Short mmCIF file of C-alpha atoms and ligand atoms in Angstrom, two decimals:
data_model
loop_
_atom_site.label_atom_id
_atom_site.label_comp_id
_atom_site.label_asym_id
_atom_site.label_seq_id
_atom_site.Cartn_x
_atom_site.Cartn_y
_atom_site.Cartn_z
CA MET Y 1 49.31 -125.97 -55.76
CA PHE Y 2 52.89 -127.03 -56.13
CA TRP Y 3 52.12 -128.11 -60.03
CA ARG Y 4 50.83 -124.33 -60.15
CA PHE Y 5 53.63 -122.40 -58.63
CA SER Y 6 56.51 -124.39 -60.57
CA GLN Y 7 54.27 -122.65 -63.56
CA ILE Y 8 54.21 -119.42 -62.31
CA GLN Y 9 57.75 -119.61 -61.49
CA ARG Y 10 58.64 -120.37 -65.32
CA ARG Y 11 56.69 -117.46 -66.38
CA ALA Y 12 57.74 -115.01 -64.32
CA THR Y 13 62.04 -116.03 -64.44
CA GLU Y 14 61.43 -115.67 -68.36
CA LYS Y 15 59.83 -112.51 -68.70
CA GLU Y 16 59.54 -110.56 -65.29
CA SER Y 17 62.32 -109.96 -62.82
CA LEU Y 18 62.15 -109.58 -59.41
CA ASP Y 19 65.10 -106.60 -59.01
CA PRO Y 20 63.41 -103.41 -60.01
CA SER Y 21 66.92 -102.19 -60.73
CA GLN Y 22 67.80 -105.03 -62.93
CA ASN Y 23 69.80 -103.72 -66.36
CA GLY Y 24 68.77 -99.96 -64.76
CA VAL Y 25 65.49 -100.86 -66.11
CA VAL Y 26 62.41 -101.50 -63.88
CA HIS Y 27 60.38 -104.10 -64.95
CA PRO Y 28 56.85 -104.45 -64.32
CA ILE Y 29 55.54 -108.00 -62.34
CA LYS Y 30 51.88 -109.52 -61.93
CA LEU Y 31 50.24 -110.14 -59.42
CA ARG Y 32 50.32 -113.60 -59.39
CA SER Y 33 54.16 -113.65 -60.02
CA PHE Y 34 54.78 -111.51 -56.85
CA VAL Y 35 52.62 -113.39 -54.56
CA ALA Y 36 54.39 -116.42 -55.74
CA LEU Y 37 57.60 -115.56 -56.29
CA ALA Y 38 58.01 -113.62 -53.11
CA MET Y 39 55.72 -113.84 -50.88
CA ASP Y 40 56.15 -117.32 -48.16
CA ILE Y 41 52.44 -118.43 -48.46
CA ALA Y 42 53.48 -122.38 -49.02
CA SER Y 43 55.29 -123.26 -46.22
CA ALA Y 44 55.73 -120.21 -43.59
CA SER Y 45 53.28 -120.60 -40.24
CA PRO Y 46 51.67 -117.71 -40.04
CA ARG Y 47 52.27 -115.47 -36.29
CA ARG Y 48 49.67 -114.13 -33.94
CA TYR Y 49 48.87 -110.91 -35.18
CA PHE Y 50 48.46 -112.80 -38.75
CA PHE Y 51 45.21 -114.57 -37.25
CA GLU Y 52 44.27 -110.77 -35.13
CA VAL Y 53 44.10 -108.97 -38.84
CA MET Y 54 42.09 -111.96 -40.06
CA SER Y 55 39.59 -111.75 -36.82
CA PHE Y 56 38.55 -107.93 -38.64
CA TYR Y 57 37.91 -108.49 -41.68
CA ALA Y 58 36.28 -111.97 -41.08
CA THR Y 59 32.73 -111.27 -42.22
CA ALA Y 60 30.75 -114.93 -40.83
CA GLU Y 61 30.93 -114.62 -37.14
CA HIS Y 62 31.87 -117.76 -36.07
CA GLU Y 63 35.17 -117.14 -37.99
CA LYS Y 64 35.84 -113.80 -36.31
CA GLU Y 65 34.72 -115.19 -32.82
CA LYS Y 66 37.06 -117.93 -33.59
CA LEU Y 67 40.22 -115.71 -34.81
CA GLN Y 68 39.66 -113.47 -32.01
CA HIS Y 69 39.73 -116.35 -29.77
CA PHE Y 70 43.39 -117.69 -31.32
CA ALA Y 71 44.71 -113.73 -31.25
CA SER Y 72 44.05 -113.66 -27.54
CA PRO Y 73 46.23 -114.70 -24.89
CA GLU Y 74 43.81 -117.27 -23.19
CA GLY Y 75 44.03 -119.00 -26.89
CA ARG Y 76 47.36 -119.12 -27.21
CA ASP Y 77 47.50 -123.32 -26.70
CA ASP Y 78 45.08 -123.70 -29.26
CA LEU Y 79 46.68 -121.50 -31.47
CA TYR Y 80 49.71 -123.18 -31.20
CA GLN Y 81 47.70 -126.79 -31.54
CA TYR Y 82 46.47 -125.60 -34.36
CA ASN Y 83 48.96 -123.04 -36.30
CA GLN Y 84 52.78 -123.96 -34.46
CA LYS Y 85 52.52 -127.72 -34.37
CA GLU Y 86 50.86 -128.65 -37.12
CA ARG Y 87 52.84 -125.90 -39.36
CA ARG Y 88 50.05 -124.54 -41.17
CA THR Y 89 50.68 -122.64 -44.27
CA VAL Y 90 49.35 -119.16 -44.72
CA LEU Y 91 46.89 -120.35 -47.55
CA GLU Y 92 45.83 -123.19 -45.53
CA VAL Y 93 44.95 -121.00 -42.41
CA LEU Y 94 42.96 -118.37 -45.44
CA GLU Y 95 41.14 -121.06 -47.06
CA ASP Y 96 40.07 -122.64 -42.87
CA PHE Y 97 38.56 -118.73 -42.76
CA PRO Y 98 36.87 -118.57 -45.98
CA SER Y 99 34.93 -115.03 -45.14
CA VAL Y 100 38.00 -113.79 -44.33
CA GLN Y 101 38.30 -110.94 -47.19
CA MET Y 102 41.76 -109.03 -46.25
CA PRO Y 103 43.32 -106.23 -48.56
CA PHE Y 104 46.20 -107.17 -50.01
CA GLU Y 105 48.04 -104.09 -48.25
CA TRP Y 106 48.09 -106.12 -45.14
CA LEU Y 107 48.93 -109.41 -46.83
CA VAL Y 108 52.20 -107.73 -48.27
CA GLN Y 109 52.76 -106.64 -45.04
CA LEU Y 110 51.66 -109.70 -42.50
CA VAL Y 111 52.86 -112.23 -44.79
CA PRO Y 112 56.69 -113.11 -44.78
CA PRO Y 113 59.57 -113.52 -47.42
CA LEU Y 114 60.18 -116.33 -49.65
CA LYS Y 115 63.53 -117.25 -47.92
CA LYS Y 116 66.48 -118.62 -49.43
CA ARG Y 117 67.10 -122.44 -49.44
CA ALA Y 118 70.97 -123.18 -49.97
CA PHE Y 119 72.20 -126.41 -51.08
CA SER Y 120 75.95 -127.74 -50.87
CA ILE Y 121 77.33 -127.93 -53.90
CA SER Y 122 78.47 -131.80 -54.41
CA SER Y 123 80.47 -131.73 -57.97
CA SER Y 124 83.79 -129.95 -58.58
CA PRO Y 125 84.53 -127.61 -61.32
CA LEU Y 126 87.36 -129.17 -62.37
CA ALA Y 127 85.75 -132.52 -63.12
CA HIS Y 128 82.64 -130.85 -64.44
CA PRO Y 129 82.70 -127.18 -65.52
CA ASN Y 130 80.06 -124.56 -65.73
CA GLN Y 131 77.35 -127.31 -64.46
CA VAL Y 132 76.23 -127.54 -60.86
CA HIS Y 133 75.35 -130.61 -59.24
CA LEU Y 134 73.40 -130.33 -55.90
CA THR Y 135 72.32 -133.74 -53.75
CA VAL Y 136 68.85 -132.73 -51.89
CA ASN Y 137 67.05 -134.61 -49.70
CA ILE Y 138 62.57 -134.63 -50.88
CA VAL Y 139 61.64 -133.01 -47.76
CA SER Y 140 57.95 -134.78 -46.55
CA TRP Y 141 57.14 -135.13 -42.72
CA THR Y 142 54.00 -136.29 -40.88
CA THR Y 143 52.06 -134.03 -38.43
CA PRO Y 144 50.46 -134.93 -34.69
CA PHE Y 145 47.52 -134.97 -36.90
CA LYS Y 146 48.49 -137.20 -39.48
CA ARG Y 147 48.85 -134.88 -41.68
CA LYS Y 148 51.18 -135.36 -44.74
CA ARG Y 149 53.76 -132.79 -44.70
CA HIS Y 150 55.47 -131.63 -47.81
CA GLY Y 151 58.94 -129.10 -48.43
CA LEU Y 152 58.39 -126.31 -50.69
CA CYS Y 153 61.26 -126.32 -52.23
CA SER Y 154 62.77 -129.76 -52.59
CA THR Y 155 59.29 -130.69 -53.76
CA TRP Y 156 59.33 -127.95 -56.07
CA LEU Y 157 62.91 -128.88 -57.37
CA VAL Y 158 61.79 -133.25 -57.90
CA ALA Y 159 59.00 -131.93 -59.20
CA LEU Y 160 60.68 -130.43 -62.06
CA ASP Y 161 61.33 -132.77 -66.00
CA PRO Y 162 63.91 -132.51 -67.11
CA GLN Y 163 62.85 -132.80 -70.60
CA GLU Y 164 59.47 -131.32 -69.98
CA SER Y 165 61.70 -128.20 -67.82
CA ARG Y 166 63.97 -127.48 -70.62
CA GLY Y 167 64.26 -123.55 -70.50
CA VAL Y 168 63.31 -123.34 -66.69
CA VAL Y 169 65.27 -120.77 -65.02
CA ILE Y 170 65.74 -120.91 -61.22
CA PRO Y 171 66.76 -118.12 -59.33
CA SER Y 172 70.28 -118.92 -57.78
CA TRP Y 173 72.88 -117.63 -55.90
CA ILE Y 174 76.24 -118.89 -55.17
CA HIS Y 175 77.80 -117.98 -51.35
CA ARG Y 176 80.73 -118.87 -50.30
CA GLY Y 177 79.81 -122.06 -47.37
CA CYS Y 178 81.54 -123.03 -43.97
CA LEU Y 179 83.89 -126.02 -45.32
CA PRO Y 180 86.92 -124.45 -47.06
CA PRO Y 181 87.88 -125.73 -50.19
CA PRO Y 182 91.03 -128.06 -49.33
CA PRO Y 183 94.16 -127.97 -51.27
CA PRO Y 184 95.57 -131.48 -52.34
CA SER Y 185 98.31 -131.42 -50.02
CA LEU Y 186 95.79 -131.44 -47.45
CA PRO Y 187 95.31 -134.68 -45.40
CA LEU Y 188 91.45 -135.22 -44.87
CA ILE Y 189 89.32 -136.77 -42.65
CA LEU Y 190 85.59 -136.31 -43.46
CA ILE Y 191 82.67 -137.03 -42.34
CA GLY Y 192 78.92 -136.95 -44.09
CA PRO Y 193 75.71 -138.80 -42.86
CA GLY Y 194 72.83 -138.47 -45.09
CA THR Y 195 73.02 -135.65 -47.73
CA GLY Y 196 75.95 -134.75 -45.57
CA CYS Y 197 78.04 -136.46 -48.18
CA ALA Y 198 77.18 -133.57 -51.09
CA PRO Y 199 80.07 -131.15 -50.13
CA PHE Y 200 82.77 -134.62 -49.59
CA ARG Y 201 81.25 -135.52 -53.02
CA ALA Y 202 82.63 -132.55 -54.55
CA PHE Y 203 85.85 -132.54 -52.71
CA ILE Y 204 86.72 -135.88 -53.71
CA GLU Y 205 86.13 -135.85 -57.20
CA GLN Y 206 88.47 -132.51 -57.54
CA ARG Y 207 90.97 -134.17 -55.26
CA ALA Y 208 90.25 -137.50 -57.89
CA VAL Y 209 91.22 -134.82 -61.25
CA GLN Y 210 94.33 -133.52 -59.14
CA ASN Y 211 95.70 -136.43 -58.58
CA THR Y 212 96.09 -137.29 -62.13
CA LYS Y 213 98.05 -133.61 -62.13
CA GLY Y 214 100.40 -134.13 -59.38
CA PRO Y 215 100.44 -135.91 -55.82
CA THR Y 216 97.71 -135.49 -53.12
CA SER Y 217 97.14 -136.18 -49.91
CA PRO Y 218 94.85 -139.05 -48.07
CA VAL Y 219 91.47 -138.90 -47.83
CA LEU Y 220 89.16 -140.74 -45.34
CA PHE Y 221 85.63 -140.46 -45.85
CA PHE Y 222 83.09 -141.83 -43.53
CA PHE Y 223 79.39 -142.03 -44.81
CA GLY Y 224 76.46 -143.20 -42.99
CA CYS Y 225 72.72 -143.80 -44.42
CA ARG Y 226 69.41 -145.88 -43.06
CA SER Y 227 70.41 -148.84 -45.76
CA GLN Y 228 72.36 -150.23 -48.19
CA GLU Y 229 69.39 -150.83 -50.26
CA SER Y 230 67.32 -147.87 -49.93
CA ASP Y 231 69.50 -144.81 -49.27
CA PHE Y 232 73.15 -145.64 -50.10
CA LEU Y 233 74.07 -142.61 -52.15
CA TYR Y 234 76.44 -142.62 -54.79
CA GLU Y 235 77.73 -146.22 -53.95
CA HIS Y 236 78.85 -146.88 -57.13
CA PHE Y 237 81.11 -143.55 -56.82
CA TRP Y 238 82.72 -144.24 -53.78
CA LEU Y 239 83.31 -147.66 -54.14
CA SER Y 240 84.92 -146.69 -57.89
CA HIS Y 241 87.39 -144.19 -56.06
CA SER Y 242 88.16 -146.58 -53.25
CA GLN Y 243 89.70 -149.24 -55.78
CA ASN Y 244 92.79 -149.39 -58.20
CA HIS Y 245 94.53 -146.63 -56.70
CA GLY Y 246 92.01 -143.63 -56.49
CA VAL Y 247 91.44 -141.09 -54.19
CA LEU Y 248 89.75 -143.32 -51.28
CA SER Y 249 91.90 -146.44 -51.81
CA LYS Y 250 93.92 -148.09 -48.63
CA GLU Y 251 97.34 -147.73 -51.32
CA LYS Y 252 96.72 -144.06 -51.35
CA GLY Y 253 96.60 -144.43 -47.88
CA GLY Y 254 92.52 -143.14 -47.59
CA GLY Y 255 89.97 -144.73 -46.89
CA PHE Y 256 85.92 -145.20 -47.41
CA PHE Y 257 83.67 -146.10 -44.14
CA VAL Y 258 80.24 -146.93 -44.22
CA ALA Y 259 76.85 -147.31 -41.06
CA PHE Y 260 74.13 -148.61 -42.46
CA SER Y 261 71.66 -147.43 -39.11
CA ARG Y 262 68.93 -149.94 -39.92
CA ASP Y 263 69.66 -152.27 -41.41
CA GLN Y 264 70.58 -154.23 -37.94
CA PRO Y 265 68.80 -154.64 -34.67
CA LYS Y 266 71.03 -151.98 -33.03
CA LYS Y 267 72.02 -148.90 -34.55
CA ILE Y 268 75.40 -148.65 -35.87
CA TYR Y 269 76.45 -145.02 -36.81
CA VAL Y 270 79.39 -143.00 -38.31
CA GLN Y 271 81.24 -142.69 -34.54
CA HIS Y 272 80.87 -146.58 -34.51
CA LYS Y 273 83.15 -146.76 -37.65
CA ILE Y 274 85.58 -143.49 -36.78
CA ARG Y 275 86.23 -145.05 -32.73
CA GLU Y 276 86.66 -148.44 -34.84
CA GLU Y 277 89.15 -146.47 -37.03
CA SER Y 278 90.86 -144.94 -33.72
CA ALA Y 279 94.85 -145.22 -35.13
CA ARG Y 280 94.62 -144.41 -38.68
CA ILE Y 281 92.39 -141.21 -37.94
CA TRP Y 282 95.23 -140.04 -35.00
CA ARG Y 283 97.74 -140.69 -37.66
CA LEU Y 284 95.80 -138.82 -39.99
CA LEU Y 285 95.86 -135.69 -37.36
CA ASN Y 286 99.49 -136.14 -37.13
CA ALA Y 287 100.77 -135.36 -40.46
CA GLY Y 288 98.11 -132.55 -40.40
CA ALA Y 289 94.92 -133.33 -41.41
CA ALA Y 290 92.04 -131.53 -41.64
CA ILE Y 291 89.11 -133.07 -40.31
CA TYR Y 292 85.29 -131.76 -41.84
CA ILE Y 293 81.47 -132.60 -40.63
CA ALA Y 294 78.64 -131.78 -42.39
CA GLY Y 295 75.15 -133.05 -42.58
CA SER Y 296 71.72 -132.29 -39.74
CA SER Y 297 72.24 -130.11 -37.34
CA THR Y 298 70.39 -131.86 -34.87
CA LYS Y 299 72.61 -134.23 -32.99
CA MET Y 300 74.92 -135.92 -35.29
CA PRO Y 301 77.89 -132.53 -35.31
CA THR Y 302 77.79 -132.76 -31.56
CA ASP Y 303 78.21 -137.09 -31.29
CA VAL Y 304 80.71 -137.11 -33.98
CA THR Y 305 82.89 -134.42 -32.16
CA SER Y 306 82.80 -136.21 -29.04
CA ALA Y 307 83.70 -139.67 -30.94
CA VAL Y 308 86.62 -137.87 -32.40
CA GLU Y 309 87.85 -136.78 -28.85
CA ASP Y 310 87.31 -140.38 -27.95
CA VAL Y 311 89.97 -141.07 -30.77
CA ILE Y 312 92.20 -138.75 -29.00
CA VAL Y 313 92.06 -139.65 -25.80
CA LYS Y 314 92.33 -143.52 -26.69
CA GLU Y 315 95.83 -142.91 -28.88
CA SER Y 316 97.09 -140.20 -27.62
CA GLY Y 317 96.46 -140.53 -24.22
CA MET Y 318 95.27 -137.59 -22.99
CA SER Y 319 92.35 -136.66 -20.71
CA LYS Y 320 88.48 -135.73 -22.26
CA GLU Y 321 89.11 -132.02 -21.26
CA SER Y 322 92.44 -131.89 -22.76
CA ALA Y 323 91.13 -133.54 -26.35
CA SER Y 324 88.00 -131.06 -26.90
CA ARG Y 325 90.82 -128.39 -26.04
CA TRP Y 326 92.89 -129.78 -28.99
CA LEU Y 327 89.75 -129.75 -31.11
CA ARG Y 328 89.45 -126.19 -30.52
CA ALA Y 329 93.28 -125.56 -31.18
CA LEU Y 330 92.63 -127.22 -34.50
CA GLU Y 331 89.17 -125.11 -35.17
CA LYS Y 332 91.01 -122.32 -34.35
CA ALA Y 333 93.97 -123.59 -36.88
CA GLY Y 334 91.45 -124.00 -40.23
CA ARG Y 335 91.94 -127.66 -39.29
CA PHE Y 336 88.07 -128.56 -37.90
CA ASN Y 337 85.11 -127.27 -39.83
CA THR Y 338 81.55 -128.20 -40.18
CA GLU Y 339 78.50 -127.23 -41.86
CA ALA Y 340 75.10 -128.54 -40.77
CA TRP Y 341 71.29 -128.08 -41.30
CA SER Y 342 67.87 -129.33 -40.50
C1 LIG R 401 74.53 -124.35 -45.65
C2 LIG R 401 73.31 -125.46 -45.90
C3 LIG R 401 73.44 -126.83 -46.84
C4 LIG R 401 72.85 -126.84 -47.12
N1 LIG R 401 73.34 -128.21 -48.00
C5 LIG R 401 71.90 -129.31 -48.17
C6 LIG R 401 72.03 -130.44 -49.04
O1 LIG R 401 73.09 -130.38 -49.66
N2 LIG R 401 71.30 -131.15 -49.07
C7 LIG R 401 69.65 -130.81 -49.04
O2 LIG R 401 68.89 -131.51 -49.21
N3 LIG R 401 69.60 -129.70 -47.62
C8 LIG R 401 70.86 -129.34 -47.80
N4 LIG R 401 70.12 -128.13 -46.69
C9 LIG R 401 69.21 -128.28 -46.56
C10 LIG R 401 67.78 -126.96 -47.21
O3 LIG R 401 68.37 -126.01 -47.36
C11 LIG R 401 66.51 -126.90 -46.78
O4 LIG R 401 66.53 -126.75 -45.89
C12 LIG R 401 65.96 -127.78 -47.47
O5 LIG R 401 65.98 -128.97 -48.52
C13 LIG R 401 64.89 -128.01 -47.07
O6 LIG R 401 63.65 -127.17 -46.97
P1 LIG R 401 62.04 -126.91 -47.97
O7 LIG R 401 61.78 -125.78 -48.76
O8 LIG R 401 62.06 -128.58 -49.33
O9 LIG R 401 61.62 -127.53 -46.85
P2 LIG R 401 60.96 -126.10 -45.99
O10 LIG R 401 59.34 -126.02 -46.38
O11 LIG R 401 61.59 -125.28 -46.00
O12 LIG R 401 60.03 -127.15 -44.42
C14 LIG R 401 61.81 -127.83 -43.79
C15 LIG R 401 61.14 -127.13 -42.89
O13 LIG R 401 59.56 -128.33 -42.40
C16 LIG R 401 59.83 -128.39 -40.92
N5 LIG R 401 59.92 -129.92 -41.03
C17 LIG R 401 60.63 -130.30 -41.59
N6 LIG R 401 61.00 -131.85 -41.10
C18 LIG R 401 59.93 -132.05 -39.88
C19 LIG R 401 59.33 -133.06 -39.39
N7 LIG R 401 60.01 -134.13 -39.28
N8 LIG R 401 58.74 -132.84 -38.43
C20 LIG R 401 59.00 -131.34 -38.52
N9 LIG R 401 58.41 -130.52 -38.72
C21 LIG R 401 59.32 -130.44 -39.69
C22 LIG R 401 61.15 -127.45 -40.42
O14 LIG R 401 60.49 -126.54 -39.78
C23 LIG R 401 62.06 -127.69 -41.66
O15 LIG R 401 63.04 -126.38 -41.25
C24 LIG R 401 71.15 -127.32 -46.43
C25 LIG R 401 71.25 -125.52 -45.78
C26 LIG R 401 72.02 -124.90 -44.95
C27 LIG R 401 71.80 -123.99 -44.36
N1 LIG R 402 62.30 -142.47 -46.30
C1 LIG R 402 63.46 -142.58 -46.13
O1 LIG R 402 63.72 -143.74 -46.83
C2 LIG R 402 64.52 -141.13 -46.05
C3 LIG R 402 65.48 -142.16 -46.56
C4 LIG R 402 66.03 -140.63 -46.58
C5 LIG R 402 66.05 -139.26 -45.40
N2 LIG R 402 65.07 -139.30 -45.50
C6 LIG R 402 64.59 -137.44 -44.77
O2 LIG R 402 65.45 -137.18 -44.97
C7 LIG R 402 65.72 -136.42 -43.86
C8 LIG R 402 67.12 -135.69 -43.83
O3 LIG R 402 67.52 -136.62 -44.70
P1 LIG R 402 69.27 -137.60 -44.27
O4 LIG R 402 69.82 -138.03 -46.03
O5 LIG R 402 70.08 -135.64 -44.72
O6 LIG R 402 69.84 -137.68 -43.45
P2 LIG R 402 69.08 -138.80 -42.58
O7 LIG R 402 68.69 -139.76 -43.27
O8 LIG R 402 68.45 -137.95 -41.64
O9 LIG R 402 70.11 -139.49 -41.53
C9 LIG R 402 71.49 -140.15 -42.10
C10 LIG R 402 71.86 -141.09 -41.16
O10 LIG R 402 72.35 -140.58 -40.30
C11 LIG R 402 72.04 -141.39 -39.08
N3 LIG R 402 71.83 -140.22 -37.91
C12 LIG R 402 71.10 -139.94 -37.00
N4 LIG R 402 71.36 -140.06 -36.07
C13 LIG R 402 72.91 -139.57 -35.80
C14 LIG R 402 73.58 -139.22 -35.18
N5 LIG R 402 73.51 -138.38 -34.05
N6 LIG R 402 74.69 -139.39 -35.47
C15 LIG R 402 75.59 -139.58 -36.64
N7 LIG R 402 74.40 -140.61 -37.19
C16 LIG R 402 73.21 -140.32 -36.69
C17 LIG R 402 70.53 -141.83 -39.98
O11 LIG R 402 70.58 -142.67 -38.77
P3 LIG R 402 68.70 -142.73 -38.19
O12 LIG R 402 67.69 -141.80 -39.25
O13 LIG R 402 68.64 -144.89 -38.86
O14 LIG R 402 68.77 -142.59 -36.84
C18 LIG R 402 70.93 -142.35 -41.42
O15 LIG R 402 71.62 -143.18 -40.86
C19 LIG R 402 64.83 -137.25 -42.84
O16 LIG R 402 64.86 -136.40 -41.30
C20 LIG R 402 64.18 -137.73 -43.74
O17 LIG R 402 62.96 -136.93 -43.35
C21 LIG R 402 63.92 -139.93 -45.59
#
């Protein structure tokens, strides 16, 4: 399925356009291309109403009965177990009920549109003019029924062969994110575990170029990953900027701190490193530093914010409530920025 998707994408983007007004000319699009490019048949789970409509078009009696059950209030729990919990896709559901001959007009209305995926730009425009680097985690997980699932976009991207895929056009847009680009004079405290390091690779590259042209302010970067062996992303990059007067070097007032969560029996996270470096963090905050947090939106941003509050409490003697207010004021002043995703 994913291979076909990429093939369709390639043909479609070369010859056709989904934007009917492009250059004022209406471009026809093949039905296959429309399904592949505009309809989310391979990642979103269908809603209850989809099952109701399917039941009308099922010709096999046992399928019709099952679909009617799923669409009924009594079948709500069974539908949850079969559909949402397993994150079954439209395509999989249609394959499970082969007697259903749903007219395309219905499919177009019921299938959600394919949604865009956002990726933080992880390269600096000064270091790599005319290029955009991304740091993409290949999403995969196992469902409660032990079915292996793969993220649609990340799996498609990783399947592109740089040689073989030469000329493939990836439809993309650039949006302003939640992390304002910092001027070279702004001291920085960056916290980006996992793929959260993506925007900070760009910040550090940018500052390294700025550093060759004039003075720049210090940068502390806190990175976290599972183990030094398996997922220490851009290891050489961080370490080289931590040496020889690089932007993360001690000589420059900077620092690079890494937490390997699974290299020992007890988890170590970026928060532990933040608390260990409380004096340096507080000094830099008093010198006008901005805090940037990026990465997983589950618990990480809250836990990291709490660790920063602990630093303020320890170093300033404020209460936790005052520290929290202090951080909110920092946020209002544009000096506490978070970009998180799940
Ligand atoms: C502002 C922003 C910046 C981002 N930057 C980056 C970045 O730099 N790098 C990066 O890799 N990603 C980034 N993301 C996330 C990215 O946009 C995609 O969400 C991600 O790549 C997954 O897309 P996909 O199509 O591969 O997966 P999808 O097909 O969309 O599947 C992902 C969905 O699967 C489900 N899922 C995933 N894991 C599990 C699990 N363990 N159990 C149950 N369900 C699960 C969840 O519902 C999840 O939303 C960013 C997101 C935002 C909003
Ligand atoms: N199979 C692999 O080897 C592998 C490696 C990396 C990523 N992935 C996949 O990638 C997805 C996201 O990847 P990612 O790189 O963005 O992030 P991630 O690998 O899930 O997390 C990055 C680091 O943050 C840690 N962490 C977890 N909860 C935290 C918290 N509350 N506060 C601070 N740190 C916390 C993680 O530790 P713990 O996870 O140890 O708790 C890990 O060390 C994961 O859901 C996973 O499916 C897989």
